[in-house]
């Protein structure tokens, strides 16, 4: 569930619209015979908002929209990055979707609730269908820092069965049927900001993609006071650990000030902090001083062992020496680390992927690594590689929303897939890309 | 009567209120919030260690964590499934009512896990820095700083528990002990202490199992399932055998004692400020420990204990260890205790083990 869903629900609730979040995955895990239509036995919504942020939900989001239309008279509005990027195509292909909010959705959603039977042109960021014609509102809404301070990300009571949500959303993913694995912490995500300052070739959330989708041309931070308030609420809710993934500037001044405030407020919580580039030792020292070490770790994603491949693909590039210096600092400060790699980067070859395996092995053997994995990159809509495939030596297999929808429909129906990652490169076939990650992960389990 | 709720959770503030360290397979999972240790019994695979937190449901509907413990499963020498509960840690305000609610839940869970016996491990006396390991389970709290609930035996007795073991740990300064040992022991060269591999040590211990004078261990069905073994493996240079040279040539009969000692891992826990010290092996290798604990030992006859200790001080001096702790002495091993007192050891830790059958 994207972070913003709770804030959206709270914003609606505070504007007088009775709101409920239903996480269909959690409902299914709780009750194997759960069906989407069961929701309408209990609720009669006038509007159903469906998250289509990550492209992996392309099929599910539409399937839910179709069920909503079949069992209720509610209007269906979609939001999130994937929906925003493919708004027109989705509306032209699926009658079950009435509207898509592109980009930031809080203010537009309130306007949509007010204007839904009147003038939809008044709803900022809205793309909608009127008499089978797709129209786009001229009004624009881009949240700024002042607006972010109005949002509340802690109203978990609006989420049905939220207790299960805490338990199931540990970093290791879904409910695990292995009885000897005991999950022992409650975990939640804390919003830190929106946007990015760079472009990684493979990322659909980089600077240019953000400009295209939300109109945001620079990162904005959630006010520090607001983050501290959120953490305090988390503590009251007995949440043990938070995931922090917003690190757009290398100087990290903002974070250092935030850490100081967290300490001053005596907030006792663990943090899994995702660094977008290596930090200096001072940052790690402050991190270790601020967060409870029980579930705290720092996460870094060098993606490749080859400095050249890394440099050509990552917005924040750094050499291996910088990476090792950083790992040494983490070790000296006794902070566990997670290190993530990818296969399928542009300019990656079978040969230079060996450098990735070698680097991974060295790190695994010498540093306090609690998790290391390589995954094949999947083509993200709106990423640099998606928008300019030739420039990055990429041959796209998924070019439209229907391609994404089709891939995940086949997956849900158990039909063999045409492509798992949506592309191949001038240097490697799709199979080779997938095999690289398999080779890497075998190295991890045998080290 | 207040309402309580139990959850299988390890709240983050336990680290500050009762610092601990976990041993077991793949400790890398703990920072991820997952415990993966398991035991096999009958046709079942069960979690070996599970954290339990009791929360009070306040009048406004909010929940407040009040008391915490681990439950640790082992199979005893009668092949019964035993659930050992570690000393409860105080997180909020605990009263008898909360403790009773916790015990009620413990028995409910014991029933679900089909355990025949519930045991509880209580720190009855803590006077000083008790070195690692401080528990018979795979979790060792720093009992000196842990905010444990009062060792309130009355509540447990009321709930039908009976004491079945009392185990003590003694401490001394290495150099004082060495100085205080009889000159004849210090100068004699009839005894040799040899370092042995953990596997050889375990074979030896089971061979000398009949020896009456040995340290207390949980009576596990399969000795290799003992959590103590996990502790042995932390430092593979920590097992020693004492042999008498006068009987060399009759190898088996020449073995008159053995010991296994472990550095006090609770020290780096404090200085490195992390519960995951075992992830930082390289830092540990360079770490200068103050205290070593003899956690497993055996001697025959008991009068040779000073000789065993003398050899232990030599090992410890080599490692620049200043404090020696001699653990797992059953309180009825009076001769051992008297010898320890005579040598100047001080009692610093007493654990009571209580037991009740599950109906
Ligand atoms: S992956 Fe790269 S582009 Fe995307 S958010 Fe992270 S730093 Fe920015």
Short mmCIF file of N, CA, C and O in Angstrom, two decimals, chain A residues 23-133:
data_model
loop_
_atom_site.label_atom_id
_atom_site.label_comp_id
_atom_site.label_asym_id
_atom_site.label_seq_id
_atom_site.Cartn_x
_atom_site.Cartn_y
_atom_site.Cartn_z
N UNK A 23 -7.57 -3.06 2.23
CA UNK A 23 -6.38 -3.63 1.59
C UNK A 23 -6.78 -5.04 1.17
O UNK A 23 -6.90 -5.93 2.02
N UNK A 24 -7.01 -5.24 -0.10
CA UNK A 24 -7.58 -6.53 -0.52
C UNK A 24 -6.62 -7.69 -0.23
O UNK A 24 -7.05 -8.80 0.04
N UNK A 25 -5.32 -7.41 -0.28
CA UNK A 25 -4.33 -8.45 0.01
C UNK A 25 -4.46 -8.94 1.44
O UNK A 25 -4.48 -10.15 1.71
N UNK A 26 -4.60 -7.98 2.37
CA UNK A 26 -4.73 -8.36 3.79
C UNK A 26 -6.04 -9.11 4.00
O UNK A 26 -6.08 -10.13 4.71
N UNK A 27 -7.10 -8.64 3.37
CA UNK A 27 -8.39 -9.32 3.53
C UNK A 27 -8.29 -10.76 3.05
O UNK A 27 -8.83 -11.68 3.66
N UNK A 28 -7.57 -10.94 1.92
CA UNK A 28 -7.44 -12.30 1.38
C UNK A 28 -6.62 -13.20 2.29
O UNK A 28 -6.92 -14.38 2.44
N UNK A 29 -5.58 -12.60 2.89
CA UNK A 29 -4.75 -13.41 3.79
C UNK A 29 -5.52 -13.78 5.05
O UNK A 29 -5.34 -14.85 5.61
N UNK A 30 -6.39 -12.86 5.46
CA UNK A 30 -7.17 -13.09 6.67
C UNK A 30 -8.26 -14.12 6.42
O UNK A 30 -8.58 -14.93 7.27
N UNK A 31 -8.85 -14.02 5.23
CA UNK A 31 -9.96 -14.91 4.92
C UNK A 31 -9.79 -15.38 3.48
O UNK A 31 -10.02 -14.62 2.54
N UNK A 32 -9.36 -16.63 3.35
CA UNK A 32 -9.01 -17.15 2.01
C UNK A 32 -10.18 -17.06 1.03
O UNK A 32 -9.98 -17.01 -0.17
N UNK A 33 -11.41 -17.04 1.54
CA UNK A 33 -12.53 -17.02 0.60
C UNK A 33 -13.04 -15.59 0.34
O UNK A 33 -14.09 -15.39 -0.25
N UNK A 34 -12.27 -14.61 0.79
CA UNK A 34 -12.67 -13.21 0.59
C UNK A 34 -12.79 -12.88 -0.90
O UNK A 34 -11.96 -13.27 -1.72
N UNK A 35 -13.87 -12.15 -1.23
CA UNK A 35 -14.03 -11.67 -2.61
C UNK A 35 -14.29 -10.17 -2.56
O UNK A 35 -14.92 -9.69 -1.62
N UNK A 36 -13.84 -9.46 -3.59
CA UNK A 36 -14.00 -8.00 -3.60
C UNK A 36 -15.48 -7.63 -3.40
O UNK A 36 -15.80 -6.70 -2.66
N UNK A 37 -16.37 -8.39 -4.05
CA UNK A 37 -17.78 -8.02 -3.99
C UNK A 37 -18.35 -8.09 -2.57
O UNK A 37 -19.35 -7.44 -2.27
N UNK A 38 -17.67 -8.86 -1.68
CA UNK A 38 -18.15 -8.94 -0.30
C UNK A 38 -18.19 -7.55 0.36
O UNK A 38 -19.00 -7.30 1.25
N UNK A 39 -17.30 -6.69 -0.10
CA UNK A 39 -17.21 -5.35 0.49
C UNK A 39 -18.57 -4.64 0.40
O UNK A 39 -18.98 -3.93 1.32
N UNK A 40 -19.27 -4.90 -0.71
CA UNK A 40 -20.51 -4.14 -0.93
C UNK A 40 -21.69 -4.68 -0.13
O UNK A 40 -22.76 -4.11 -0.14
N UNK A 41 -21.46 -5.79 0.57
CA UNK A 41 -22.51 -6.27 1.47
C UNK A 41 -22.51 -5.38 2.71
O UNK A 41 -23.50 -5.26 3.40
N UNK A 42 -21.37 -4.82 2.99
CA UNK A 42 -21.26 -4.02 4.21
C UNK A 42 -21.22 -2.52 3.94
O UNK A 42 -21.64 -1.73 4.76
N UNK A 43 -20.66 -2.14 2.83
CA UNK A 43 -20.49 -0.71 2.53
C UNK A 43 -21.22 -0.35 1.23
O UNK A 43 -21.29 -1.17 0.31
N UNK A 44 -21.72 0.91 1.19
CA UNK A 44 -22.33 1.39 -0.06
C UNK A 44 -21.63 2.68 -0.46
O UNK A 44 -22.17 3.78 -0.29
N UNK A 45 -20.43 2.58 -0.97
CA UNK A 45 -19.67 3.80 -1.27
C UNK A 45 -20.25 4.56 -2.47
O UNK A 45 -20.82 3.94 -3.37
N UNK A 46 -20.06 5.87 -2.44
CA UNK A 46 -20.44 6.66 -3.62
C UNK A 46 -19.24 6.80 -4.55
O UNK A 46 -19.40 6.94 -5.75
N UNK A 47 -18.05 6.77 -3.96
CA UNK A 47 -16.83 6.85 -4.77
C UNK A 47 -15.86 5.78 -4.26
O UNK A 47 -15.70 5.61 -3.05
N UNK A 48 -15.22 5.06 -5.18
CA UNK A 48 -14.18 4.13 -4.79
C UNK A 48 -12.87 4.59 -5.43
O UNK A 48 -12.79 4.71 -6.66
N UNK A 49 -11.91 4.88 -4.60
CA UNK A 49 -10.58 5.25 -5.11
C UNK A 49 -9.70 4.01 -5.13
O UNK A 49 -9.70 3.25 -4.17
N UNK A 50 -9.00 3.80 -6.22
CA UNK A 50 -8.14 2.60 -6.31
C UNK A 50 -6.71 3.05 -6.57
O UNK A 50 -6.45 3.85 -7.47
N UNK A 51 -5.81 2.47 -5.77
CA UNK A 51 -4.41 2.84 -5.95
C UNK A 51 -3.82 2.07 -7.13
O UNK A 51 -3.92 0.86 -7.19
N UNK A 52 -3.24 2.81 -8.05
CA UNK A 52 -2.46 2.16 -9.11
C UNK A 52 -1.13 2.93 -9.19
O UNK A 52 -0.86 3.68 -10.13
N UNK A 53 -0.38 2.78 -8.13
CA UNK A 53 0.91 3.46 -8.06
C UNK A 53 1.96 2.61 -8.76
O UNK A 53 2.59 3.03 -9.72
N UNK A 54 2.11 1.38 -8.30
CA UNK A 54 3.12 0.49 -8.87
C UNK A 54 2.50 -0.31 -10.01
O UNK A 54 1.38 -0.81 -9.90
N UNK A 55 3.29 -0.44 -11.08
CA UNK A 55 2.74 -1.08 -12.28
C UNK A 55 2.35 -2.54 -12.05
O UNK A 55 1.53 -3.08 -12.78
N UNK A 56 2.92 -3.16 -11.02
CA UNK A 56 2.57 -4.56 -10.75
C UNK A 56 1.08 -4.72 -10.42
O UNK A 56 0.54 -5.82 -10.49
N UNK A 57 0.43 -3.62 -10.07
CA UNK A 57 -1.00 -3.70 -9.75
C UNK A 57 -1.88 -3.37 -10.95
O UNK A 57 -3.10 -3.19 -10.79
N UNK A 58 -1.29 -3.28 -12.14
CA UNK A 58 -2.06 -2.85 -13.31
C UNK A 58 -3.31 -3.70 -13.52
O UNK A 58 -4.40 -3.19 -13.73
N UNK A 59 -3.14 -4.99 -13.46
CA UNK A 59 -4.30 -5.87 -13.70
C UNK A 59 -5.26 -5.83 -12.51
O UNK A 59 -6.48 -5.68 -12.70
N UNK A 60 -4.71 -5.93 -11.31
CA UNK A 60 -5.57 -5.96 -10.12
C UNK A 60 -6.41 -4.71 -9.99
O UNK A 60 -7.60 -4.78 -9.63
N UNK A 61 -5.81 -3.55 -10.26
CA UNK A 61 -6.55 -2.29 -10.11
C UNK A 61 -7.76 -2.28 -11.05
O UNK A 61 -8.87 -1.91 -10.65
N UNK A 62 -7.55 -2.72 -12.27
CA UNK A 62 -8.66 -2.72 -13.24
C UNK A 62 -9.70 -3.78 -12.84
O UNK A 62 -10.91 -3.56 -12.93
N UNK A 63 -9.22 -4.92 -12.40
CA UNK A 63 -10.13 -5.99 -11.98
C UNK A 63 -11.02 -5.50 -10.83
O UNK A 63 -12.22 -5.73 -10.82
N UNK A 64 -10.41 -4.78 -9.89
CA UNK A 64 -11.21 -4.26 -8.77
C UNK A 64 -12.22 -3.24 -9.30
O UNK A 64 -13.40 -3.26 -8.92
N UNK A 65 -11.75 -2.37 -10.22
CA UNK A 65 -12.66 -1.35 -10.79
C UNK A 65 -13.86 -2.04 -11.45
O UNK A 65 -15.01 -1.61 -11.28
N UNK A 66 -13.61 -3.12 -12.16
CA UNK A 66 -14.71 -3.82 -12.84
C UNK A 66 -15.70 -4.42 -11.84
O UNK A 66 -16.90 -4.35 -12.03
N UNK A 67 -15.16 -4.96 -10.75
CA UNK A 67 -16.04 -5.53 -9.71
C UNK A 67 -16.88 -4.42 -9.06
O UNK A 67 -18.07 -4.61 -8.79
N UNK A 68 -16.24 -3.30 -8.81
CA UNK A 68 -16.96 -2.17 -8.19
C UNK A 68 -18.15 -1.80 -9.08
O UNK A 68 -19.28 -1.63 -8.60
N UNK A 69 -17.89 -1.71 -10.37
CA UNK A 69 -18.97 -1.30 -11.29
C UNK A 69 -20.07 -2.35 -11.35
O UNK A 69 -21.24 -2.03 -11.47
N UNK A 70 -19.67 -3.60 -11.23
CA UNK A 70 -20.66 -4.67 -11.32
C UNK A 70 -21.56 -4.72 -10.09
O UNK A 70 -22.74 -5.01 -10.19
N UNK A 71 -20.99 -4.42 -8.92
CA UNK A 71 -21.75 -4.61 -7.69
C UNK A 71 -22.20 -3.31 -7.02
O UNK A 71 -22.78 -3.35 -5.94
N UNK A 72 -21.89 -2.19 -7.62
CA UNK A 72 -22.32 -0.94 -6.98
C UNK A 72 -22.49 0.15 -8.04
O UNK A 72 -22.16 -0.05 -9.20
N UNK A 73 -22.97 1.29 -7.59
CA UNK A 73 -23.11 2.39 -8.55
C UNK A 73 -22.05 3.45 -8.26
O UNK A 73 -22.19 4.61 -8.65
N UNK A 74 -21.00 3.04 -7.52
CA UNK A 74 -19.96 4.02 -7.14
C UNK A 74 -19.16 4.49 -8.35
O UNK A 74 -18.98 3.76 -9.31
N UNK A 75 -18.69 5.72 -8.24
CA UNK A 75 -17.76 6.22 -9.26
C UNK A 75 -16.38 5.66 -8.92
O UNK A 75 -16.02 5.53 -7.75
N UNK A 76 -15.60 5.37 -9.96
CA UNK A 76 -14.27 4.81 -9.73
C UNK A 76 -13.21 5.80 -10.19
O UNK A 76 -13.22 6.26 -11.34
N UNK A 77 -12.34 6.13 -9.25
CA UNK A 77 -11.24 7.04 -9.60
C UNK A 77 -9.91 6.37 -9.24
O UNK A 77 -9.77 5.78 -8.18
N UNK A 78 -8.97 6.45 -10.16
CA UNK A 78 -7.65 5.83 -9.96
C UNK A 78 -6.60 6.90 -9.68
O UNK A 78 -6.73 8.04 -10.17
N UNK A 79 -5.57 6.54 -8.96
CA UNK A 79 -4.47 7.48 -8.73
C UNK A 79 -3.17 6.72 -8.55
O UNK A 79 -3.16 5.48 -8.51
N UNK A 80 -2.07 7.44 -8.46
CA UNK A 80 -0.75 6.81 -8.32
C UNK A 80 0.05 6.99 -9.61
O UNK A 80 -0.50 7.39 -10.65
N UNK A 81 1.34 6.70 -9.54
CA UNK A 81 2.24 6.98 -10.68
C UNK A 81 1.82 6.28 -11.97
O UNK A 81 1.79 6.88 -13.03
N UNK A 82 1.54 4.97 -11.86
CA UNK A 82 1.23 4.22 -13.09
C UNK A 82 -0.06 4.74 -13.71
O UNK A 82 -0.13 4.98 -14.93
N UNK A 83 -1.06 4.93 -12.85
CA UNK A 83 -2.34 5.45 -13.35
C UNK A 83 -2.13 6.82 -13.97
O UNK A 83 -2.68 7.14 -15.03
N UNK A 84 -1.30 7.66 -13.33
CA UNK A 84 -1.07 9.02 -13.83
C UNK A 84 -0.42 8.97 -15.20
O UNK A 84 -0.82 9.68 -16.13
N UNK A 85 0.60 8.14 -15.32
CA UNK A 85 1.35 8.11 -16.57
C UNK A 85 0.49 7.58 -17.73
O UNK A 85 0.57 8.06 -18.85
N UNK A 86 -0.37 6.59 -17.43
CA UNK A 86 -1.17 5.97 -18.49
C UNK A 86 -2.63 6.43 -18.45
O UNK A 86 -3.51 5.71 -18.95
N UNK A 87 -2.91 7.58 -17.85
CA UNK A 87 -4.31 8.00 -17.60
C UNK A 87 -5.20 7.88 -18.83
O UNK A 87 -6.27 7.25 -18.79
N UNK A 88 -4.76 8.48 -19.91
CA UNK A 88 -5.61 8.52 -21.11
C UNK A 88 -5.86 7.11 -21.65
O UNK A 88 -6.98 6.77 -22.02
N UNK A 89 -4.79 6.31 -21.68
CA UNK A 89 -4.95 4.95 -22.22
C UNK A 89 -5.91 4.13 -21.34
O UNK A 89 -6.78 3.41 -21.86
N UNK A 90 -5.77 4.26 -20.04
CA UNK A 90 -6.65 3.51 -19.12
C UNK A 90 -8.11 3.90 -19.36
O UNK A 90 -9.00 3.06 -19.50
N UNK A 91 -8.34 5.22 -19.43
CA UNK A 91 -9.72 5.69 -19.60
C UNK A 91 -10.30 5.26 -20.95
O UNK A 91 -11.49 4.96 -21.06
N UNK A 92 -9.45 5.23 -21.96
CA UNK A 92 -9.99 4.86 -23.28
C UNK A 92 -10.22 3.35 -23.38
O UNK A 92 -11.05 2.90 -24.16
N UNK A 93 -9.52 2.58 -22.58
CA UNK A 93 -9.64 1.12 -22.68
C UNK A 93 -10.68 0.52 -21.74
O UNK A 93 -11.22 -0.54 -22.03
N UNK A 94 -10.87 1.15 -20.60
CA UNK A 94 -11.70 0.49 -19.58
C UNK A 94 -12.86 1.38 -19.15
O UNK A 94 -12.66 2.43 -18.54
N UNK A 95 -14.05 0.89 -19.41
CA UNK A 95 -15.25 1.66 -19.03
C UNK A 95 -15.44 1.70 -17.52
O UNK A 95 -16.17 2.54 -17.02
N UNK A 96 -14.81 0.76 -16.85
CA UNK A 96 -15.01 0.70 -15.40
C UNK A 96 -14.33 1.86 -14.67
O UNK A 96 -14.60 2.10 -13.51
N UNK A 97 -13.45 2.56 -15.35
CA UNK A 97 -12.74 3.66 -14.68
C UNK A 97 -13.36 4.99 -15.14
O UNK A 97 -13.44 5.26 -16.34
N UNK A 98 -13.82 5.80 -14.17
CA UNK A 98 -14.45 7.08 -14.52
C UNK A 98 -13.44 8.21 -14.62
O UNK A 98 -13.62 9.13 -15.40
N UNK A 99 -12.40 8.15 -13.78
CA UNK A 99 -11.46 9.27 -13.77
C UNK A 99 -10.12 8.83 -13.21
O UNK A 99 -10.04 7.83 -12.49
N UNK A 100 -9.08 9.59 -13.58
CA UNK A 100 -7.75 9.34 -13.01
C UNK A 100 -7.22 10.68 -12.50
O UNK A 100 -7.34 11.70 -13.19
N UNK A 101 -6.69 10.66 -11.29
CA UNK A 101 -6.03 11.88 -10.79
C UNK A 101 -4.54 11.72 -11.07
O UNK A 101 -3.92 10.75 -10.64
N UNK A 102 -4.00 12.69 -11.79
CA UNK A 102 -2.57 12.63 -12.15
C UNK A 102 -1.75 13.35 -11.09
O UNK A 102 -2.01 14.51 -10.80
N UNK A 103 -0.77 12.68 -10.55
CA UNK A 103 0.13 13.35 -9.60
C UNK A 103 -0.46 13.44 -8.22
O UNK A 103 -1.20 12.55 -7.77
N UNK A 104 -0.14 14.54 -7.52
CA UNK A 104 -0.61 14.70 -6.13
C UNK A 104 -2.14 14.69 -6.09
O UNK A 104 -2.78 15.42 -6.84
N UNK A 105 -2.70 13.90 -5.16
CA UNK A 105 -4.14 13.63 -5.27
C UNK A 105 -4.97 14.19 -4.13
O UNK A 105 -6.20 14.13 -4.19
N UNK A 106 -4.36 14.76 -3.09
CA UNK A 106 -5.14 15.10 -1.89
C UNK A 106 -6.22 16.14 -2.19
O UNK A 106 -7.41 15.88 -2.06
N UNK A 107 -5.78 17.33 -2.61
CA UNK A 107 -6.73 18.42 -2.90
C UNK A 107 -7.67 18.02 -4.04
O UNK A 107 -8.90 18.19 -3.92
N UNK A 108 -7.14 17.43 -5.12
CA UNK A 108 -8.03 17.03 -6.21
C UNK A 108 -9.14 16.05 -5.77
O UNK A 108 -10.27 16.14 -6.23
N UNK A 109 -8.79 15.16 -4.84
CA UNK A 109 -9.80 14.18 -4.42
C UNK A 109 -10.95 14.86 -3.68
O UNK A 109 -12.12 14.51 -3.88
N UNK A 110 -10.62 15.85 -2.86
CA UNK A 110 -11.66 16.60 -2.15
C UNK A 110 -12.55 17.31 -3.18
O UNK A 110 -13.79 17.28 -3.10
N UNK A 111 -11.89 17.94 -4.16
CA UNK A 111 -12.65 18.65 -5.21
C UNK A 111 -13.52 17.67 -5.99
O UNK A 111 -14.63 17.98 -6.37
N UNK A 112 -12.97 16.48 -6.22
CA UNK A 112 -13.72 15.47 -6.97
C UNK A 112 -14.99 15.09 -6.19
O UNK A 112 -16.06 14.93 -6.77
N UNK A 113 -14.86 14.94 -4.88
CA UNK A 113 -16.02 14.59 -4.06
C UNK A 113 -17.08 15.69 -4.16
O UNK A 113 -18.28 15.40 -4.21
N UNK A 114 -16.62 16.94 -4.22
CA UNK A 114 -17.57 18.06 -4.28
C UNK A 114 -18.20 18.19 -5.66
O UNK A 114 -19.38 18.47 -5.79
N UNK A 115 -17.38 18.00 -6.67
CA UNK A 115 -17.81 18.35 -8.03
C UNK A 115 -18.23 17.14 -8.86
O UNK A 115 -18.51 17.29 -10.04
N UNK A 116 -18.22 15.95 -8.24
CA UNK A 116 -18.33 14.75 -9.08
C UNK A 116 -19.57 14.69 -9.95
O UNK A 116 -19.54 14.07 -11.00
N UNK A 117 -20.63 15.37 -9.51
CA UNK A 117 -21.82 15.37 -10.36
C UNK A 117 -22.01 16.73 -11.03
O UNK A 117 -23.08 17.02 -11.56
N UNK A 118 -20.99 17.59 -10.92
CA UNK A 118 -21.13 18.93 -11.52
C UNK A 118 -20.03 19.16 -12.53
O UNK A 118 -19.95 18.46 -13.54
N UNK A 119 -19.12 20.09 -12.20
CA UNK A 119 -18.14 20.50 -13.21
C UNK A 119 -16.77 19.89 -12.92
O UNK A 119 -16.00 20.41 -12.11
N UNK A 120 -16.44 18.81 -13.61
CA UNK A 120 -15.17 18.14 -13.32
C UNK A 120 -13.95 18.95 -13.78
O UNK A 120 -12.83 18.66 -13.36
N UNK A 121 -14.21 19.95 -14.61
CA UNK A 121 -13.09 20.82 -15.00
C UNK A 121 -12.51 21.55 -13.80
O UNK A 121 -11.38 22.01 -13.81
N UNK A 122 -13.33 21.65 -12.75
CA UNK A 122 -12.89 22.35 -11.54
C UNK A 122 -11.92 21.51 -10.70
O UNK A 122 -11.33 21.99 -9.75
N UNK A 123 -11.82 20.22 -11.04
CA UNK A 123 -10.99 19.32 -10.22
C UNK A 123 -9.57 19.28 -10.76
O UNK A 123 -9.33 18.78 -11.87
N UNK A 124 -8.62 19.83 -10.03
CA UNK A 124 -7.24 19.86 -10.55
C UNK A 124 -6.70 18.46 -10.83
O UNK A 124 -7.12 17.49 -10.18
N UNK A 125 -5.81 18.36 -11.77
CA UNK A 125 -5.07 17.12 -12.12
C UNK A 125 -5.97 16.00 -12.64
O UNK A 125 -5.51 14.86 -12.75
N UNK A 126 -7.24 16.30 -12.92
CA UNK A 126 -8.17 15.21 -13.27
C UNK A 126 -8.22 14.94 -14.78
O UNK A 126 -8.27 15.86 -15.59
N UNK A 127 -8.16 13.67 -15.12
CA UNK A 127 -8.45 13.24 -16.48
C UNK A 127 -9.69 12.38 -16.36
O UNK A 127 -9.75 11.52 -15.46
N UNK A 128 -10.69 12.62 -17.19
CA UNK A 128 -11.96 11.92 -16.98
C UNK A 128 -12.69 11.71 -18.30
O UNK A 128 -12.30 12.25 -19.34
N UNK A 129 -13.72 10.91 -18.17
CA UNK A 129 -14.50 10.60 -19.37
C UNK A 129 -15.85 11.30 -19.25
O UNK A 129 -16.50 11.24 -18.21
N UNK A 130 -16.24 12.00 -20.32
CA UNK A 130 -17.56 12.61 -20.33
C UNK A 130 -18.17 12.29 -21.67
O UNK A 130 -17.59 12.66 -22.71
N UNK A 131 -19.27 11.61 -21.67
CA UNK A 131 -19.91 11.16 -22.90
C UNK A 131 -18.90 10.50 -23.83
O UNK A 131 -18.78 10.85 -25.01
N UNK A 132 -18.14 9.64 -23.23
CA UNK A 132 -17.13 8.86 -23.97
C UNK A 132 -15.98 9.67 -24.57
O UNK A 132 -15.22 9.16 -25.38
N UNK A 133 -15.91 10.92 -24.16
CA UNK A 133 -14.77 11.74 -24.61
C UNK A 133 -13.84 11.94 -23.41
O UNK A 133 -14.30 12.24 -22.30
#
